[in-house]
mmCIF file with all atom_site columns, C-alpha atoms in Angstrom:
data_model
loop_
_atom_site.group_PDB
_atom_site.id
_atom_site.type_symbol
_atom_site.label_atom_id
_atom_site.label_alt_id
_atom_site.label_comp_id
_atom_site.label_asym_id
_atom_site.label_entity_id
_atom_site.label_seq_id
_atom_site.pdbx_PDB_ins_code
_atom_site.Cartn_x
_atom_site.Cartn_y
_atom_site.Cartn_z
_atom_site.occupancy
_atom_site.B_iso_or_equiv
_atom_site.pdbx_formal_charge
_atom_site.auth_seq_id
_atom_site.auth_comp_id
_atom_site.auth_asym_id
_atom_site.auth_atom_id
_atom_site.pdbx_PDB_model_num
ATOM 1  C CA . MET A 1 1  ? 70.810 55.833 49.453 1.00 40.00 ? 1  MET A CA 1
ATOM 2  C CA . ARG A 1 2  ? 71.974 55.929 53.033 1.00 44.00 ? 2  ARG A CA 1
ATOM 3  C CA . VAL A 1 3  ? 72.895 59.007 55.034 1.00 43.00 ? 3  VAL A CA 1
ATOM 4  C CA . MET A 1 4  ? 75.024 58.334 58.099 1.00 46.00 ? 4  MET A CA 1
ATOM 5  C CA . TRP A 1 5  ? 77.855 59.392 60.365 1.00 48.00 ? 5  TRP A CA 1
ATOM 6  C CA . SER A 1 6  ? 80.777 57.045 60.719 1.00 45.00 ? 6  SER A CA 1
ATOM 7  C CA . GLN A 1 7  ? 80.417 54.752 63.746 1.00 51.00 ? 7  GLN A CA 1
ATOM 8  C CA . ARG A 1 8  ? 83.540 52.744 64.471 1.00 54.00 ? 8  ARG A CA 1
ATOM 9  C CA . ASP A 1 9  ? 82.144 50.847 67.481 1.00 58.00 ? 9  ASP A CA 1
ATOM 10 C CA . SER A 1 10 ? 80.347 47.874 65.916 1.00 60.00 ? 10 SER A CA 1
ATOM 11 C CA . THR A 1 11 ? 78.586 46.960 69.180 1.00 64.00 ? 11 THR A CA 1
ATOM 12 C CA . LEU A 1 12 ? 76.817 50.329 69.133 1.00 57.00 ? 12 LEU A CA 1
ATOM 13 C CA . ARG A 1 13 ? 75.874 49.894 65.474 1.00 53.00 ? 13 ARG A CA 1
ATOM 14 C CA . LYS A 1 14 ? 74.430 46.426 66.016 1.00 59.00 ? 14 LYS A CA 1
ATOM 15 C CA . SER A 1 15 ? 72.728 46.810 69.412 1.00 60.00 ? 15 SER A CA 1
ATOM 16 C CA . GLY A 1 16 ? 69.487 48.172 67.941 1.00 60.00 ? 16 GLY A CA 1
ATOM 17 C CA . VAL A 1 17 ? 68.472 50.131 71.050 1.00 69.00 ? 17 VAL A CA 1
ATOM 18 C CA . ARG A 1 18 ? 68.881 53.440 69.229 1.00 84.00 ? 18 ARG A CA 1
ATOM 19 C CA . ASN A 1 19 ? 67.118 52.385 66.028 1.00 86.00 ? 19 ASN A CA 1
ATOM 20 C CA . LEU A 1 20 ? 63.613 53.050 64.753 1.00 88.00 ? 20 LEU A CA 1
ATOM 21 C CA . PHE A 1 21 ? 61.767 51.207 62.010 1.00 88.00 ? 21 PHE A CA 1
ATOM 22 C CA . ILE A 1 22 ? 59.473 53.543 60.064 1.00 88.00 ? 22 ILE A CA 1
ATOM 23 C CA . ARG A 1 23 ? 56.809 52.139 57.735 1.00 87.00 ? 23 ARG A CA 1
ATOM 24 C CA . ASN A 1 24 ? 53.961 53.338 55.546 1.00 88.00 ? 24 ASN A CA 1
ATOM 25 C CA . LEU A 1 25 ? 56.132 55.974 53.879 1.00 88.00 ? 25 LEU A CA 1
ATOM 26 C CA . ASP A 1 26 ? 55.114 57.714 50.668 1.00 85.00 ? 26 ASP A CA 1
ATOM 27 C CA . MET A 1 27 ? 56.790 55.550 48.049 1.00 80.00 ? 27 MET A CA 1
ATOM 28 C CA . THR A 1 28 ? 56.882 58.278 45.395 1.00 81.00 ? 28 THR A CA 1
ATOM 29 C CA . THR A 1 29 ? 58.433 61.244 47.209 1.00 80.00 ? 29 THR A CA 1
ATOM 30 C CA . ILE A 1 30 ? 60.342 59.988 50.259 1.00 82.00 ? 30 ILE A CA 1
ATOM 31 C CA . ASP A 1 31 ? 64.119 59.831 50.386 1.00 84.00 ? 31 ASP A CA 1
ATOM 32 C CA . SER A 1 32 ? 66.794 59.489 53.064 1.00 85.00 ? 32 SER A CA 1
ATOM 33 C CA . MET A 1 33 ? 67.513 63.217 53.237 1.00 87.00 ? 33 MET A CA 1
ATOM 34 C CA . ALA A 1 34 ? 63.855 64.101 53.875 1.00 85.00 ? 34 ALA A CA 1
ATOM 35 C CA . LEU A 1 35 ? 63.719 61.587 56.735 1.00 86.00 ? 35 LEU A CA 1
ATOM 36 C CA . PHE A 1 36 ? 67.053 62.803 58.057 1.00 88.00 ? 36 PHE A CA 1
ATOM 37 C CA . TYR A 1 37 ? 65.731 66.371 58.309 1.00 88.00 ? 37 TYR A CA 1
ATOM 38 C CA . LEU A 1 38 ? 62.427 65.250 59.842 1.00 86.00 ? 38 LEU A CA 1
ATOM 39 C CA . PHE A 1 39 ? 64.079 63.188 62.586 1.00 88.00 ? 39 PHE A CA 1
ATOM 40 C CA . SER A 1 40 ? 67.113 65.394 63.234 1.00 87.00 ? 40 SER A CA 1
ATOM 41 C CA . VAL A 1 41 ? 64.988 67.708 65.404 1.00 87.00 ? 41 VAL A CA 1
ATOM 42 C CA . PHE A 1 42 ? 65.126 64.979 68.077 1.00 81.00 ? 42 PHE A CA 1
ATOM 43 C CA . GLU A 1 43 ? 68.931 65.094 68.434 1.00 80.00 ? 43 GLU A CA 1
ATOM 44 C CA . ASN A 1 44 ? 71.724 63.588 66.402 1.00 85.00 ? 44 ASN A CA 1
ATOM 45 C CA . VAL A 1 45 ? 70.646 61.159 63.709 1.00 89.00 ? 45 VAL A CA 1
ATOM 46 C CA . LEU A 1 46 ? 73.556 58.827 62.983 1.00 86.00 ? 46 LEU A CA 1
ATOM 47 C CA . SER A 1 47 ? 72.026 56.889 60.118 1.00 85.00 ? 47 SER A CA 1
ATOM 48 C CA . CYS A 1 48 ? 68.994 57.162 57.881 1.00 87.00 ? 48 CYS A CA 1
ATOM 49 C CA . LYS A 1 49 ? 68.178 54.468 55.317 1.00 88.00 ? 49 LYS A CA 1
ATOM 50 C CA . VAL A 1 50 ? 65.126 54.299 53.079 1.00 89.00 ? 50 VAL A CA 1
ATOM 51 C CA . VAL A 1 51 ? 64.889 50.732 51.807 1.00 89.00 ? 51 VAL A CA 1
ATOM 52 C CA . THR A 1 52 ? 64.708 50.369 48.037 1.00 88.00 ? 52 THR A CA 1
ATOM 53 C CA . TYR A 1 53 ? 64.625 47.584 45.495 1.00 87.00 ? 53 TYR A CA 1
ATOM 54 C CA . LYS A 1 54 ? 66.350 48.553 42.275 1.00 86.00 ? 54 LYS A CA 1
ATOM 55 C CA . THR A 1 55 ? 65.055 52.120 41.910 1.00 82.00 ? 55 THR A CA 1
ATOM 56 C CA . GLU A 1 56 ? 61.770 51.812 43.826 1.00 85.00 ? 56 GLU A CA 1
ATOM 57 C CA . THR A 1 57 ? 61.245 52.752 47.447 1.00 87.00 ? 57 THR A CA 1
ATOM 58 C CA . LYS A 1 58 ? 59.740 49.908 49.472 1.00 90.00 ? 58 LYS A CA 1
ATOM 59 C CA . GLY A 1 59 ? 57.847 52.256 51.816 1.00 89.00 ? 59 GLY A CA 1
ATOM 60 C CA . TYR A 1 60 ? 59.905 51.742 54.964 1.00 90.00 ? 60 TYR A CA 1
ATOM 61 C CA . ALA A 1 61 ? 63.121 53.001 56.521 1.00 90.00 ? 61 ALA A CA 1
ATOM 62 C CA . TYR A 1 62 ? 65.514 52.688 59.441 1.00 89.00 ? 62 TYR A CA 1
ATOM 63 C CA . ILE A 1 63 ? 66.705 55.616 61.560 1.00 90.00 ? 63 ILE A CA 1
ATOM 64 C CA . GLN A 1 64 ? 69.596 55.317 64.039 1.00 88.00 ? 64 GLN A CA 1
ATOM 65 C CA . PHE A 1 65 ? 70.015 57.923 66.788 1.00 89.00 ? 65 PHE A CA 1
ATOM 66 C CA . GLU A 1 66 ? 72.960 58.819 68.978 1.00 86.00 ? 66 GLU A CA 1
ATOM 67 C CA . SER A 1 67 ? 71.108 57.781 72.143 1.00 87.00 ? 67 SER A CA 1
ATOM 68 C CA . PRO A 1 68 ? 68.216 55.460 73.079 1.00 86.00 ? 68 PRO A CA 1
ATOM 69 C CA . GLU A 1 69 ? 66.485 58.436 74.704 1.00 89.00 ? 69 GLU A CA 1
ATOM 70 C CA . SER A 1 70 ? 66.414 60.334 71.409 1.00 89.00 ? 70 SER A CA 1
ATOM 71 C CA . ALA A 1 71 ? 64.972 57.308 69.621 1.00 87.00 ? 71 ALA A CA 1
ATOM 72 C CA . ASN A 1 72 ? 62.238 56.992 72.261 1.00 88.00 ? 72 ASN A CA 1
ATOM 73 C CA . VAL A 1 73 ? 61.333 60.690 72.081 1.00 90.00 ? 73 VAL A CA 1
ATOM 74 C CA . ALA A 1 74 ? 61.131 60.543 68.280 1.00 88.00 ? 74 ALA A CA 1
ATOM 75 C CA . LYS A 1 75 ? 58.946 57.428 68.459 1.00 87.00 ? 75 LYS A CA 1
ATOM 76 C CA . GLU A 1 76 ? 56.583 58.968 71.006 1.00 88.00 ? 76 GLU A CA 1
ATOM 77 C CA . ARG A 1 77 ? 56.210 62.239 69.105 1.00 88.00 ? 77 ARG A CA 1
ATOM 78 C CA . LEU A 1 78 ? 55.943 60.914 65.536 1.00 86.00 ? 78 LEU A CA 1
ATOM 79 C CA . ASP A 1 79 ? 54.170 57.557 65.910 1.00 85.00 ? 79 ASP A CA 1
ATOM 80 C CA . GLY A 1 80 ? 50.889 57.799 64.037 1.00 85.00 ? 80 GLY A CA 1
ATOM 81 C CA . LYS A 1 81 ? 51.581 61.292 62.663 1.00 84.00 ? 81 LYS A CA 1
ATOM 82 C CA . LEU A 1 82 ? 51.171 62.287 59.023 1.00 83.00 ? 82 LEU A CA 1
ATOM 83 C CA . PHE A 1 83 ? 54.254 62.673 56.853 1.00 78.00 ? 83 PHE A CA 1
ATOM 84 C CA . ASN A 1 84 ? 53.579 63.511 53.184 1.00 79.00 ? 84 ASN A CA 1
ATOM 85 C CA . ASP A 1 85 ? 49.930 62.512 53.727 1.00 81.00 ? 85 ASP A CA 1
ATOM 86 C CA . HIS A 1 86 ? 50.874 59.061 55.063 1.00 79.00 ? 86 HIS A CA 1
ATOM 87 C CA . LYS A 1 87 ? 50.390 57.982 58.680 1.00 82.00 ? 87 LYS A CA 1
ATOM 88 C CA . VAL A 1 88 ? 53.735 56.642 59.933 1.00 78.00 ? 88 VAL A CA 1
#
């Protein structure tokens, strides 16, 4: 499942400067909506994707923000914090 806003400018989608890679997620309870709500406090989240194989979560995700500044703030504030008893 992927939650995202439409982004017509492909250079913005592919640049990567507004993206975060999140790992060590709880593989039994995490989903894209939970991550979307967690990270949306840092400004507009454009895309949230929990990576799965078939029906199983792989334990990592990608979050895309509207601005690089928002991505940096989210990284600084959540890096190493607990989310569902897992240090991300």
